[in-house]
CSV table of C-alpha atoms in Angstrom, one decimal:
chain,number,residue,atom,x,y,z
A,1,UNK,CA,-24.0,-3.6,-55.4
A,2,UNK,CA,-27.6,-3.6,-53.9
A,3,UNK,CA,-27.3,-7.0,-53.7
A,4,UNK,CA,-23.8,-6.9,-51.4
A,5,UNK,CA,-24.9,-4.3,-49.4
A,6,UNK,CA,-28.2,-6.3,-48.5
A,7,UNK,CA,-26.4,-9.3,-48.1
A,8,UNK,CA,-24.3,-7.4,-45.5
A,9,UNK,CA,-27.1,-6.2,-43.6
A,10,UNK,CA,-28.7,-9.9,-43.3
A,11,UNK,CA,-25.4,-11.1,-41.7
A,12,UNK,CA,-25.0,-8.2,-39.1
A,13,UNK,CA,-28.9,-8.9,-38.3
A,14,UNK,CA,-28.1,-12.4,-38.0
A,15,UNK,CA,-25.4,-11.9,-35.5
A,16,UNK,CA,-26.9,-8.6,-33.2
A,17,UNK,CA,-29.8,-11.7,-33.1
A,18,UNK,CA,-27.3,-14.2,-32.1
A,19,UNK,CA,-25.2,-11.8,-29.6
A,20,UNK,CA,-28.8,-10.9,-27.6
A,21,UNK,CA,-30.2,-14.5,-27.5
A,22,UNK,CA,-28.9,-17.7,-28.3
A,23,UNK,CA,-24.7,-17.4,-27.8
A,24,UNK,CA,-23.0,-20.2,-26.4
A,25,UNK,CA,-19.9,-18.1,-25.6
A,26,UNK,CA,-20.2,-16.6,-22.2
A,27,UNK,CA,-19.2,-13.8,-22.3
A,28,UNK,CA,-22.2,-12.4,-24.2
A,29,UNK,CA,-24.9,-14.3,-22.1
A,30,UNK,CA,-24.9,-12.8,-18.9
A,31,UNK,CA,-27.1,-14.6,-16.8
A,32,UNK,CA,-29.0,-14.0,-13.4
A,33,UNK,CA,-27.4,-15.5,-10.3
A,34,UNK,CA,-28.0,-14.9,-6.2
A,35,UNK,CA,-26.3,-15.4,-3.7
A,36,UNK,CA,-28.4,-16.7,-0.1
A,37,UNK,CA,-25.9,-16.6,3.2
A,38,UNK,CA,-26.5,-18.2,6.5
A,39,UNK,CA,-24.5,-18.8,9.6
A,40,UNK,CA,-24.2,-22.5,9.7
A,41,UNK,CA,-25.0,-22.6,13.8
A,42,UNK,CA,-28.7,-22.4,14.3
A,43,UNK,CA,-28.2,-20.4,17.4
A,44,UNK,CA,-25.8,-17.9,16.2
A,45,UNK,CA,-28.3,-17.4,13.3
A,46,UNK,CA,-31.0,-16.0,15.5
A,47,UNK,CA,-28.5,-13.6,17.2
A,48,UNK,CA,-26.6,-12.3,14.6
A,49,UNK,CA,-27.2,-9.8,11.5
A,50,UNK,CA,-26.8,-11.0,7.8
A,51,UNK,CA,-26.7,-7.4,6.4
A,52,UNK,CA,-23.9,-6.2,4.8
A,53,UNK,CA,-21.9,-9.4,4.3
A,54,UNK,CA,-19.4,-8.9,2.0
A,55,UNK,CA,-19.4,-11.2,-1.4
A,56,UNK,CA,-16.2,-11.4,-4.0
A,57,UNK,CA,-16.4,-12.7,-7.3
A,58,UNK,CA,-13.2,-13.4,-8.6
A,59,UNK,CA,-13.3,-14.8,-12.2
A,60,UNK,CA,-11.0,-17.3,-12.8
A,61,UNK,CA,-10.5,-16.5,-16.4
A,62,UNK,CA,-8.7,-12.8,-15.7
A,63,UNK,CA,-8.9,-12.9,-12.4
A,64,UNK,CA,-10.9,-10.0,-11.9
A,65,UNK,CA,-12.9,-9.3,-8.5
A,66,UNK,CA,-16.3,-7.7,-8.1
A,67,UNK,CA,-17.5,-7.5,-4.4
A,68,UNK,CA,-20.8,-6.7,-3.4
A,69,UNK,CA,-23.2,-7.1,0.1
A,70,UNK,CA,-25.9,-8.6,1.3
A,71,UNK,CA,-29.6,-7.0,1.8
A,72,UNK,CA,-30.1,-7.6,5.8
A,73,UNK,CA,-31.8,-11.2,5.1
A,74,UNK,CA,-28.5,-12.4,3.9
A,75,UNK,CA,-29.2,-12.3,-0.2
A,76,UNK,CA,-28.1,-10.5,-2.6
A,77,UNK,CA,-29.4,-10.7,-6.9
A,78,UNK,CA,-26.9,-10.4,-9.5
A,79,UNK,CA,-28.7,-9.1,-12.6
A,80,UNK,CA,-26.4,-10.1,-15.0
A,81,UNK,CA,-22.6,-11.7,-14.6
A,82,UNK,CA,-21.1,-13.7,-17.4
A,83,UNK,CA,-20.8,-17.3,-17.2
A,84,UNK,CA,-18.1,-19.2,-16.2
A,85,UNK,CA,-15.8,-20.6,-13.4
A,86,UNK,CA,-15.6,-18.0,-10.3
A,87,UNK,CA,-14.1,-18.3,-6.9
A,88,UNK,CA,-17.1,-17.4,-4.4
A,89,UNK,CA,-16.9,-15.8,-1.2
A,90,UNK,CA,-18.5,-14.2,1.9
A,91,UNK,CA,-17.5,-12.6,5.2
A,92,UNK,CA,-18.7,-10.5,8.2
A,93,UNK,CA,-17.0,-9.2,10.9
A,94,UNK,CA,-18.4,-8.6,14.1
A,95,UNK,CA,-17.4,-6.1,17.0
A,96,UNK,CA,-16.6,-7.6,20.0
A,97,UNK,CA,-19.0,-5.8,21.5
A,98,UNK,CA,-21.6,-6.1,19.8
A,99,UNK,CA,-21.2,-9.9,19.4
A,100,UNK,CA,-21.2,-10.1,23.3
A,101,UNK,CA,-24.4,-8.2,23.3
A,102,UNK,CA,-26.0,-10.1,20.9
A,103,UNK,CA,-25.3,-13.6,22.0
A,104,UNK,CA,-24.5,-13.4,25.8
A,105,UNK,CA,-21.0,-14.7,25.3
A,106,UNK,CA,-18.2,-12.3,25.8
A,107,UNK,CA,-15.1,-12.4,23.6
A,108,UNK,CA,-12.0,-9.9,23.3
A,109,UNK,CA,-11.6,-9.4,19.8
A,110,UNK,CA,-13.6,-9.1,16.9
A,111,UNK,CA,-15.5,-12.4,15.4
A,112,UNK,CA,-15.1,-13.1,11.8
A,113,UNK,CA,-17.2,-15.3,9.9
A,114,UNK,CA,-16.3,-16.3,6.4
A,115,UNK,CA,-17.6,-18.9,4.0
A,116,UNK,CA,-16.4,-20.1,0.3
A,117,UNK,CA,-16.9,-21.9,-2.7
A,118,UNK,CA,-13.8,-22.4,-5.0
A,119,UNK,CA,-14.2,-22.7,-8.8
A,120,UNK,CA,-18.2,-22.4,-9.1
A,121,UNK,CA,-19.4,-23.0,-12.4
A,122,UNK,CA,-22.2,-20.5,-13.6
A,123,UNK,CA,-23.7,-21.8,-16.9
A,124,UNK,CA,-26.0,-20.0,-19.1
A,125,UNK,CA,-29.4,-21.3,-17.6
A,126,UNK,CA,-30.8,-18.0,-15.4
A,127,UNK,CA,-31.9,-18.3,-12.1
A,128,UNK,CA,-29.1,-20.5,-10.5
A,129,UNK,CA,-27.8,-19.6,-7.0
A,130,UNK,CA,-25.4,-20.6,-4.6
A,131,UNK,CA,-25.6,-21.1,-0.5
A,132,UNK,CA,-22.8,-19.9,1.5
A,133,UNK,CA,-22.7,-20.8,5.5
A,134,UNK,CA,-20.8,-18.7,7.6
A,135,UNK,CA,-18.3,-20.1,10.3
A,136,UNK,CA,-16.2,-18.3,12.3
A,137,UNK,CA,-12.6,-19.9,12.2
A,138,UNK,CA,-9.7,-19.6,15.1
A,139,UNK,CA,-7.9,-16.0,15.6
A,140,UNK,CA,-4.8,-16.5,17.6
A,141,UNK,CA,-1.5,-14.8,19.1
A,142,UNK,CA,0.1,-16.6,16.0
A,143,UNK,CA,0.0,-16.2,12.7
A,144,UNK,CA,1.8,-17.0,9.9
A,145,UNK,CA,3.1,-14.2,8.3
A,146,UNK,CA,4.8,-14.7,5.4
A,147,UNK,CA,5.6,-17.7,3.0
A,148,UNK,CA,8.3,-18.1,0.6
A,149,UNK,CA,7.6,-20.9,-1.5
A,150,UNK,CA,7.9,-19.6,-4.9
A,151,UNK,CA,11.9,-19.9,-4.6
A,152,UNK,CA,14.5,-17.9,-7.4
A,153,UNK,CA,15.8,-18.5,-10.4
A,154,UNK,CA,16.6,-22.5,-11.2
A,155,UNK,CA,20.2,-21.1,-13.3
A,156,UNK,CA,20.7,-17.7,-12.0
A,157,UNK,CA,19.0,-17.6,-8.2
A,158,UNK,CA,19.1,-20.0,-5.7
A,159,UNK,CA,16.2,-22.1,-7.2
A,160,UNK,CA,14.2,-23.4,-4.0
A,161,UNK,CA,17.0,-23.5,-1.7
A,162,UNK,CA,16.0,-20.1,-0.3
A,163,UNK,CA,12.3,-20.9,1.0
A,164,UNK,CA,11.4,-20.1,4.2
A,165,UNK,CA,8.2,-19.7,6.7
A,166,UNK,CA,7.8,-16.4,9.0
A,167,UNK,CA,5.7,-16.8,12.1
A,168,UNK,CA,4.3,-13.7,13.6
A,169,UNK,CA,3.6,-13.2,17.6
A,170,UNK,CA,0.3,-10.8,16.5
A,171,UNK,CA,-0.8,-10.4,20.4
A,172,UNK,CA,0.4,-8.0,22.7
A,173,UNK,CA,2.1,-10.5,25.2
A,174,UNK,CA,5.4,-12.4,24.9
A,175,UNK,CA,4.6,-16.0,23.1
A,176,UNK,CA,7.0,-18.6,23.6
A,177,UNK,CA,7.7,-20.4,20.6
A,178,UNK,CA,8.8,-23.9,22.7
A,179,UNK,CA,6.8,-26.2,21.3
A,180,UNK,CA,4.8,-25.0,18.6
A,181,UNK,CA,4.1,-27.4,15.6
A,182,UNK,CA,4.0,-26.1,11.7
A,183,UNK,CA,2.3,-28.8,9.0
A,184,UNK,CA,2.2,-29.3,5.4
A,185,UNK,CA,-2.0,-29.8,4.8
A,186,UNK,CA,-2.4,-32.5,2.8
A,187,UNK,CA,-4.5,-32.6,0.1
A,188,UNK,CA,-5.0,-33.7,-3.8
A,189,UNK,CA,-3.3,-31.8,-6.6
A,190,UNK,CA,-5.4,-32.9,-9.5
A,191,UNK,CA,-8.8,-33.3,-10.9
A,192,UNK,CA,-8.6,-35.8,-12.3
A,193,UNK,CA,-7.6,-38.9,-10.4
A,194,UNK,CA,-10.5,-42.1,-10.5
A,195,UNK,CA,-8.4,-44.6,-8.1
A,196,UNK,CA,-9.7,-42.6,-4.9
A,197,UNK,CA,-13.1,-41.6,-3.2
A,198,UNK,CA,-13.3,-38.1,-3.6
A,199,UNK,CA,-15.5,-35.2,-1.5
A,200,UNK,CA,-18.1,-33.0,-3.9
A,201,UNK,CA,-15.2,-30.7,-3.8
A,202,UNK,CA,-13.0,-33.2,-5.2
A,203,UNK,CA,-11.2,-33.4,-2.3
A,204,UNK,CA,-9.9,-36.4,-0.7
A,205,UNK,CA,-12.8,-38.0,1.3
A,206,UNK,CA,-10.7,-38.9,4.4
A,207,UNK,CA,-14.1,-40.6,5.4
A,208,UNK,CA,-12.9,-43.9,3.4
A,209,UNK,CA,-8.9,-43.9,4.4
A,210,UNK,CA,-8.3,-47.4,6.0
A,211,UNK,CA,-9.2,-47.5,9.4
A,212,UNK,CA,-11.0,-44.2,9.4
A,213,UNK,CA,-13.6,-44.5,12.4
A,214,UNK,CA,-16.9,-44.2,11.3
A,215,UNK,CA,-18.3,-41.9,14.5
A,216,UNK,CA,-16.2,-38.5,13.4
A,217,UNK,CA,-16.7,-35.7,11.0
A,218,UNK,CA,-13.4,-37.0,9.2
A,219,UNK,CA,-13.4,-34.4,6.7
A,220,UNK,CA,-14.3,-31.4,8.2
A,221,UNK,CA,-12.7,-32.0,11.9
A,222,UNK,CA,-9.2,-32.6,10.6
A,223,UNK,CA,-6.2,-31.5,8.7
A,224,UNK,CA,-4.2,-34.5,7.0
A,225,UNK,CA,0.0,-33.2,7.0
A,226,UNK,CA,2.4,-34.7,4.8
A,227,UNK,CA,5.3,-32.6,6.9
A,228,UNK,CA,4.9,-32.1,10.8
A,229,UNK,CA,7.6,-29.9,12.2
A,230,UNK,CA,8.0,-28.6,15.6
A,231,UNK,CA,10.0,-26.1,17.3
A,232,UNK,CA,12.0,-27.0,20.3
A,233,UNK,CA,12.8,-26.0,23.7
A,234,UNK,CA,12.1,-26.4,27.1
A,235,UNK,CA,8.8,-24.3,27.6
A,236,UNK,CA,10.5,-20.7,27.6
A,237,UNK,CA,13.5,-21.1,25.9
A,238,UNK,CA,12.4,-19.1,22.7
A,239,UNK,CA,10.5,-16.0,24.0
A,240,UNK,CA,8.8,-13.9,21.1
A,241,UNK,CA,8.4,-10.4,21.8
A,242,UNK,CA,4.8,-8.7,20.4
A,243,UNK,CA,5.4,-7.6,16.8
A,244,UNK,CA,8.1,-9.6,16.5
A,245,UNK,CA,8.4,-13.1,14.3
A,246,UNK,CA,10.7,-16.3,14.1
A,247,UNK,CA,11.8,-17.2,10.4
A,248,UNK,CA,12.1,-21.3,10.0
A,249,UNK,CA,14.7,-21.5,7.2
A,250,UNK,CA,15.2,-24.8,4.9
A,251,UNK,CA,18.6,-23.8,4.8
A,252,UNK,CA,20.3,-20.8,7.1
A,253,UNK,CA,22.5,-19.5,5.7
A,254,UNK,CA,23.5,-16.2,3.1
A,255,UNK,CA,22.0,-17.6,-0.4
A,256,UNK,CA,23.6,-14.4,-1.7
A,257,UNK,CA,27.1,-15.5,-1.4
A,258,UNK,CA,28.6,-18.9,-2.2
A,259,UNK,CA,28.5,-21.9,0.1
A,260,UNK,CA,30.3,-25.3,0.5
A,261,UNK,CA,27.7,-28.4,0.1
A,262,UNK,CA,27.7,-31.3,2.1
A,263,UNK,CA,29.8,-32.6,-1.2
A,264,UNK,CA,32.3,-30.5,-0.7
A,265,UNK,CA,31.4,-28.4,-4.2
A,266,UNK,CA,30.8,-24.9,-3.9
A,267,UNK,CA,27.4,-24.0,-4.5
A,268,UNK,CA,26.8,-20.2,-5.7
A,269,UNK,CA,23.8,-18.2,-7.0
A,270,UNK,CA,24.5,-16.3,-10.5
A,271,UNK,CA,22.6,-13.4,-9.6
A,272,UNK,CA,22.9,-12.6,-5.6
A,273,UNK,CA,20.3,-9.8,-6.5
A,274,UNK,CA,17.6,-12.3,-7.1
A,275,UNK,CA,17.6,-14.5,-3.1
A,276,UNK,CA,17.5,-13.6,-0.2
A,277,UNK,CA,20.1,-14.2,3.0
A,278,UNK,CA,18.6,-16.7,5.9
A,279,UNK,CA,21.7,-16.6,7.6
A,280,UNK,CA,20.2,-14.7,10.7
A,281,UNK,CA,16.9,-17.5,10.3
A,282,UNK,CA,15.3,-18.2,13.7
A,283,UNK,CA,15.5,-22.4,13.1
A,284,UNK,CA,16.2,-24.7,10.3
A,285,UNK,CA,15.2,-27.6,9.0
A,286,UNK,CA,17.6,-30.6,8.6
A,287,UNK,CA,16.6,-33.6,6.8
A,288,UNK,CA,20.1,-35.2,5.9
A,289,UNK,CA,20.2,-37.4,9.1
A,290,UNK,CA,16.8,-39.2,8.0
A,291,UNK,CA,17.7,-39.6,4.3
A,292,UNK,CA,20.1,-42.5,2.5
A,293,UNK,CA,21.2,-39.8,-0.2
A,294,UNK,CA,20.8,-36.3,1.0
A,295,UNK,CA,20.5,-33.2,-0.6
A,296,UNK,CA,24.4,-31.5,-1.2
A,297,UNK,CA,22.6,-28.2,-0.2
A,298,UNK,CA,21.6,-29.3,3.1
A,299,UNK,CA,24.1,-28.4,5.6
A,300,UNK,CA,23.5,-27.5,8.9
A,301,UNK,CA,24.3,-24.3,10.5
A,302,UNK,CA,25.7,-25.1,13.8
A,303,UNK,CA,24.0,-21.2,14.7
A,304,UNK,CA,21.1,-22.0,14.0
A,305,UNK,CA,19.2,-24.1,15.8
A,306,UNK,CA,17.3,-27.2,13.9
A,307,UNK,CA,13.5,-28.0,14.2
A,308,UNK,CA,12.0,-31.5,15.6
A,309,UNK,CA,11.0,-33.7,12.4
A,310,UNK,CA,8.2,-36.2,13.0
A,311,UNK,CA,7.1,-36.0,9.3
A,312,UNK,CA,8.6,-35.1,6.1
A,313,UNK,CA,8.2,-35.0,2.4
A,314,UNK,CA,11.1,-35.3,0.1
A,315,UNK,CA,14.4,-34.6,0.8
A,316,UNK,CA,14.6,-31.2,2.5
A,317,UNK,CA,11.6,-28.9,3.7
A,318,UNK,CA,11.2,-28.1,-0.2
A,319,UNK,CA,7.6,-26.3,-0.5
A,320,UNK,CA,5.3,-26.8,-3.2
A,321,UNK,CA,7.1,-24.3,-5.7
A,322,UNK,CA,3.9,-23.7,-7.6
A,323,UNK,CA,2.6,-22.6,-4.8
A,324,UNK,CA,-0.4,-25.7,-4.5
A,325,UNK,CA,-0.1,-26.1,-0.7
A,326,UNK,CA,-2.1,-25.6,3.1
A,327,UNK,CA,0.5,-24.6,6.2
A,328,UNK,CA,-1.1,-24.7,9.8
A,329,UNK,CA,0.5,-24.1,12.5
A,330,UNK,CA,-1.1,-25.5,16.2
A,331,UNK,CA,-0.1,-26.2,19.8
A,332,UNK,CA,-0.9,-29.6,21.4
A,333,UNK,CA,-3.4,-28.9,24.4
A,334,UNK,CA,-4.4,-32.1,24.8
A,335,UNK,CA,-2.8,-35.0,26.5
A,336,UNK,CA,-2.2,-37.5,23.9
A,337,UNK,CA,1.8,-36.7,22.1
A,338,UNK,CA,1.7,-35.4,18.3
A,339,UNK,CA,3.5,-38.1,17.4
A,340,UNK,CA,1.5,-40.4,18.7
A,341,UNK,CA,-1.8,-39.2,16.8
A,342,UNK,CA,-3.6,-41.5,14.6
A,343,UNK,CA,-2.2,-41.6,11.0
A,344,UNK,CA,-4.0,-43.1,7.8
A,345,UNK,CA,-3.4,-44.0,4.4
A,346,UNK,CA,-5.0,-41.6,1.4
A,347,UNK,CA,-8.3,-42.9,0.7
A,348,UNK,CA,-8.1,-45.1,-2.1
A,349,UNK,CA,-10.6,-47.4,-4.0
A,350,UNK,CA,-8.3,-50.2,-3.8
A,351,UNK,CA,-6.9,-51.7,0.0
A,352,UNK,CA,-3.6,-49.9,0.6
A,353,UNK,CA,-0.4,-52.1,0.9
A,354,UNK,CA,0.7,-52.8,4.4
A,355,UNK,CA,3.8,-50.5,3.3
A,356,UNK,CA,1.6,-47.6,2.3
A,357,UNK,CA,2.3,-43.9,3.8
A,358,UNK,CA,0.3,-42.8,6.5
A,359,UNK,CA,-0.1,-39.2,7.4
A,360,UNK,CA,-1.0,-37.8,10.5
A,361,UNK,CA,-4.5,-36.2,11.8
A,362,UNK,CA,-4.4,-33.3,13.5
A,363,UNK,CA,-7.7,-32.1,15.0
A,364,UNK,CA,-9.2,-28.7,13.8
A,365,UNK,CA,-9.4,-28.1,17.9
A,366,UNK,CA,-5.4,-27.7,17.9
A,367,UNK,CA,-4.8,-25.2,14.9
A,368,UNK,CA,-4.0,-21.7,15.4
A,369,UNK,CA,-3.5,-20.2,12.2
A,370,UNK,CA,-3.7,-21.6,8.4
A,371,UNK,CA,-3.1,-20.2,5.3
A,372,UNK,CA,-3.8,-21.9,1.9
A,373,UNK,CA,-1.6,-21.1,-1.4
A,374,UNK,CA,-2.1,-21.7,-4.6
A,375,UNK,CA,-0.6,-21.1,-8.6
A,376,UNK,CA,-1.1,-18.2,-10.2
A,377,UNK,CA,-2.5,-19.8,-13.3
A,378,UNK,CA,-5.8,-20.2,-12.5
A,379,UNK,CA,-6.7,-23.5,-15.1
A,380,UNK,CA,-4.1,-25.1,-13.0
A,381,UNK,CA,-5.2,-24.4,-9.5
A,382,UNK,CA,-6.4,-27.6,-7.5
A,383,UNK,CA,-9.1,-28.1,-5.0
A,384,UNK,CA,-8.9,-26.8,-1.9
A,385,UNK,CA,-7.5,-28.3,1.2
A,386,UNK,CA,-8.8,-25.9,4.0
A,387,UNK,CA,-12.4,-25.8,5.1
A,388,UNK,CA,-13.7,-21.8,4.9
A,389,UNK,CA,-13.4,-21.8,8.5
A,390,UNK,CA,-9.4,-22.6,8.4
A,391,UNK,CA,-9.0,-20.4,5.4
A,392,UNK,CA,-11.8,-18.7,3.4
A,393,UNK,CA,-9.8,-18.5,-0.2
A,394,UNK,CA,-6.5,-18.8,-0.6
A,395,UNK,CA,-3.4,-16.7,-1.5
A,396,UNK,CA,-0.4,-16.5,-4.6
A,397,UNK,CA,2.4,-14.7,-5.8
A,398,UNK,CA,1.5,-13.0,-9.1
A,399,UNK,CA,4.9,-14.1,-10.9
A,400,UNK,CA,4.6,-17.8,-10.4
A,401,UNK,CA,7.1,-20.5,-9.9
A,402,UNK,CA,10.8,-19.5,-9.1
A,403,UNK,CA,10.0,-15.8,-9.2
A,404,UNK,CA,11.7,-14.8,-6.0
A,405,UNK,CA,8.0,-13.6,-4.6
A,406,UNK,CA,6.7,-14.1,-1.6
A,407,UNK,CA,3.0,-14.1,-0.2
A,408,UNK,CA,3.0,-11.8,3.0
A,409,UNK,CA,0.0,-10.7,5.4
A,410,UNK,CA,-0.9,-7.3,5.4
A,411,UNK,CA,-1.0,-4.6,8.0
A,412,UNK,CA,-4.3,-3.8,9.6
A,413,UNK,CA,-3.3,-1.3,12.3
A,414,UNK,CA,0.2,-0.2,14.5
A,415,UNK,CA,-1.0,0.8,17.7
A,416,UNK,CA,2.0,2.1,19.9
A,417,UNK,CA,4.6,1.4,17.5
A,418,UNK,CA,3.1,-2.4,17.6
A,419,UNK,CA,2.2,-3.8,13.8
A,420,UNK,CA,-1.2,-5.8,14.1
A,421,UNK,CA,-1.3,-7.9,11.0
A,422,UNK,CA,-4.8,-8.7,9.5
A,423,UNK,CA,-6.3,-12.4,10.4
A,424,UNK,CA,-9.9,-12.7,9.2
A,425,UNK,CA,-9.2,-16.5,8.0
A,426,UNK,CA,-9.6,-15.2,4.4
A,427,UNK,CA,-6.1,-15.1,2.7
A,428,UNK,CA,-7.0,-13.6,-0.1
A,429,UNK,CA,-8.2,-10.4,2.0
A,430,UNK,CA,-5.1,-11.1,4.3
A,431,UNK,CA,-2.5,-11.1,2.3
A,432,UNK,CA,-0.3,-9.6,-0.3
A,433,UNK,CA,2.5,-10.1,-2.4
A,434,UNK,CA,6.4,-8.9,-1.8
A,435,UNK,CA,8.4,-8.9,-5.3
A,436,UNK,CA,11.8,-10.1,-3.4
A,437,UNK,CA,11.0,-12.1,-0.6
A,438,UNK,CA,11.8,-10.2,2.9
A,439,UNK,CA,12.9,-12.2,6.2
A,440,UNK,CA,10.6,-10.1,8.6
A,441,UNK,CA,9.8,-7.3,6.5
A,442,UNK,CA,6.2,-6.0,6.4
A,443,UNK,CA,3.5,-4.9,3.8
């Protein structure tokens, strides 16, 4: 018995010895990190403070967050956080005032600076740390408000048939929606890949497409679009009030009841409780007139009126239902017509064929508003396609593919009856989640 009971106390030694000091598993070797922020101009960074910058861990294992701030030179010391893979941020928001006193320049609203590092690695080594630069990315009139991507139920919903994108006028002066282009950022949905140059982010290195001049910041001045869409109109024809949105449908019309398809079959959700009605959708997008075998589900709604296609992907305006995706939407004030911007091939190793897609470059310059989604499983999450300056994070619906959720921006402020969504190019502070998808309904 002696002999059982020491043996017993040798193991439980052994372990408490193992748990304190030598444990692979990471959770029971927390480990010292810090975190050093910067603004990436060198002039901004002798005008502006570094104190109080807000950090966010999120752990990609449970998806937890712990947020912290900076001490006023721009660091802050974790004592002890477990290792693993974490999604890294940091922001600061500046008064308006304040940032015109500080650097000379005057602005209107308040400046947001954000920067990011998705899916960090922290091993079990102490004293690693990680150096975030802060840019400050476009705020505009528009914003994109809400995102239906997830679609409903493949047997009892309307599967993806029932996506949509909402558009938000977030300024206090009519917008006219004439003319204003909405893109489907382009970027690589897997790790794994060997038959292209990558970025250290894993990224598509656009810096090696085919034809790619060699005298521009190809990867960080640019968003590649697999879909360019634009909205019509004659320059005032589609006048947007303040606090008011246009919904671009894939299909307008009432999911919740049953249609005729292009076929001639009747097409019918199970469970009308489960999508959504786009019948009352501001535009639509058609793809059957650029397609040999169209979808059956992709009828045009004489109401409603259809969106300019210069790209497309697939056979209808079909989001990424897993959610792995980048929107932008931008106005062209340049000279040179969208369509006749420069398009290239992905960068491969290997020459592309003469026959290869091409996919067109739209300067940082032109973007308004972006928002980047992503799953909700975080092992299958993929790298990301905006720069921190476009979008700091990203954003998801909690329920996953076909879950009839949509990702929707939050409410900052209603001043005079007028909702002022929040923009600080970080969509994981932006935006939220609705559990039934809402055609200009608000969080």
């Amino acid at each position: 018995m002696k002999k059982t009971i020491f043996a017993i106390a040798v193991i439980v030694s052994l372990f408490s010895a193992c748990k304190k000091y030598q444990g692979d598993i990471p959770e029971i070797h927390p480990v010292q990190f810090k975190v050093i922020t910067s603004y990436a101009s060198d002039n901004l960074a002798k005008a502006l403070p570094l104190g109080k910058v807000k950090l966010t861990f999120k752990n990609n294992k449970n998806n937890k967050e712990n947020i912290y701030s900076t001490q006023t030179d721009g660091t802050f010391s974790l004592d002890s956080i477990s290792p693993g893979s974490y999604d890294i941020s940091a922001s600061i928001e500046i008064s308006a005032s304040e940032y015109s006193t500080l650097t000379g320049e005057t602005v209107s609203k308040n400046v947001v600076f954000n920067a990011s590092e998705k899916a960090r690695t922290i091993t079990i080594e102490n004293g690693q740390s990680i150096h975030l630069k802060l840019i400050a990315g476009p705020t505009g009139p528009w914003v994109i408000k809400q995102i239906y991507f997830a679609g409903s139920n493949t047997t009892t919903g309307a599967s993806f048939r029932d996506q949509f994108i909402e558009i938000y006028n977030n300024s206090d002066s009519v917008l006219y929606a004439d003319s204003l282009y909405i893109g489907e950022a382009l970027g690589i949905q897997n790790f794994t890949a060997v038959n292209i140059y990558r970025q250290p982010n894993s990224q598509y290195d656009w810096s090696k497409a085919q034809g790619m001049p060699t005298n521009i910041d190809a990867n960080n001045d640019y968003v590649y679009t697999r879909a360019v869409l634009m909205i019509p109109g004659t320059g005032k024809q589609y006048p947007v009030q303040p606090g008011n949105s246009i919904v671009l449908a894939q299909t307008a019309v009432n999911h919740k009841a049953p249609f005729t398809g292009s076929d001639g079959k009747v097409i019918a959700a199970r469970d009308p409780s489960l999508t959504i009605d786009l019948s009352g959708a501001d535009f639509e997008a058609y793809y059957a007139p650029f397609l040999p075998r169209p979808l059956a589900s992709d009828i045009d709604n004489p109401l409603v009126p259809n969106v300019d296609v210069l790209s497309y992907n697939g056979t209808d305006l079909i989001l990424e239902t897993s959610g792995r995706m980048g929107y932008i939407i931008f106005k062209n004030p340049g000279t040179t017509a969208i369509k006749d911007l420069p398009k290239y091939p992905y960068p491969t190793i290997a020459p592309p064929s003469a026959s290869a897609d091409r996919y067109y470059q739209i300067p940082r310059s032109f973007i308004i508003d972006a928002v980047e989604t992503q799953t909700n499983v975080a092992t299958s999450r993929v790298p990301k396609k905006l720069i921190a300056s476009l979008d700091a994070l990203y954003t998801y619906v909690p329920n996953g593919i076909y879950s009839s959720q949509s990702v929707i921006r939050k409410t900052e402020a209603i001043v005079n009856g007028r909702i002022i969504l929040k923009d600080t190019n970080n969509s994981a502070e932006d935006f939220d989640f609705l559990p039934l998808a809402n055609p200009r309904g608000f969080k």
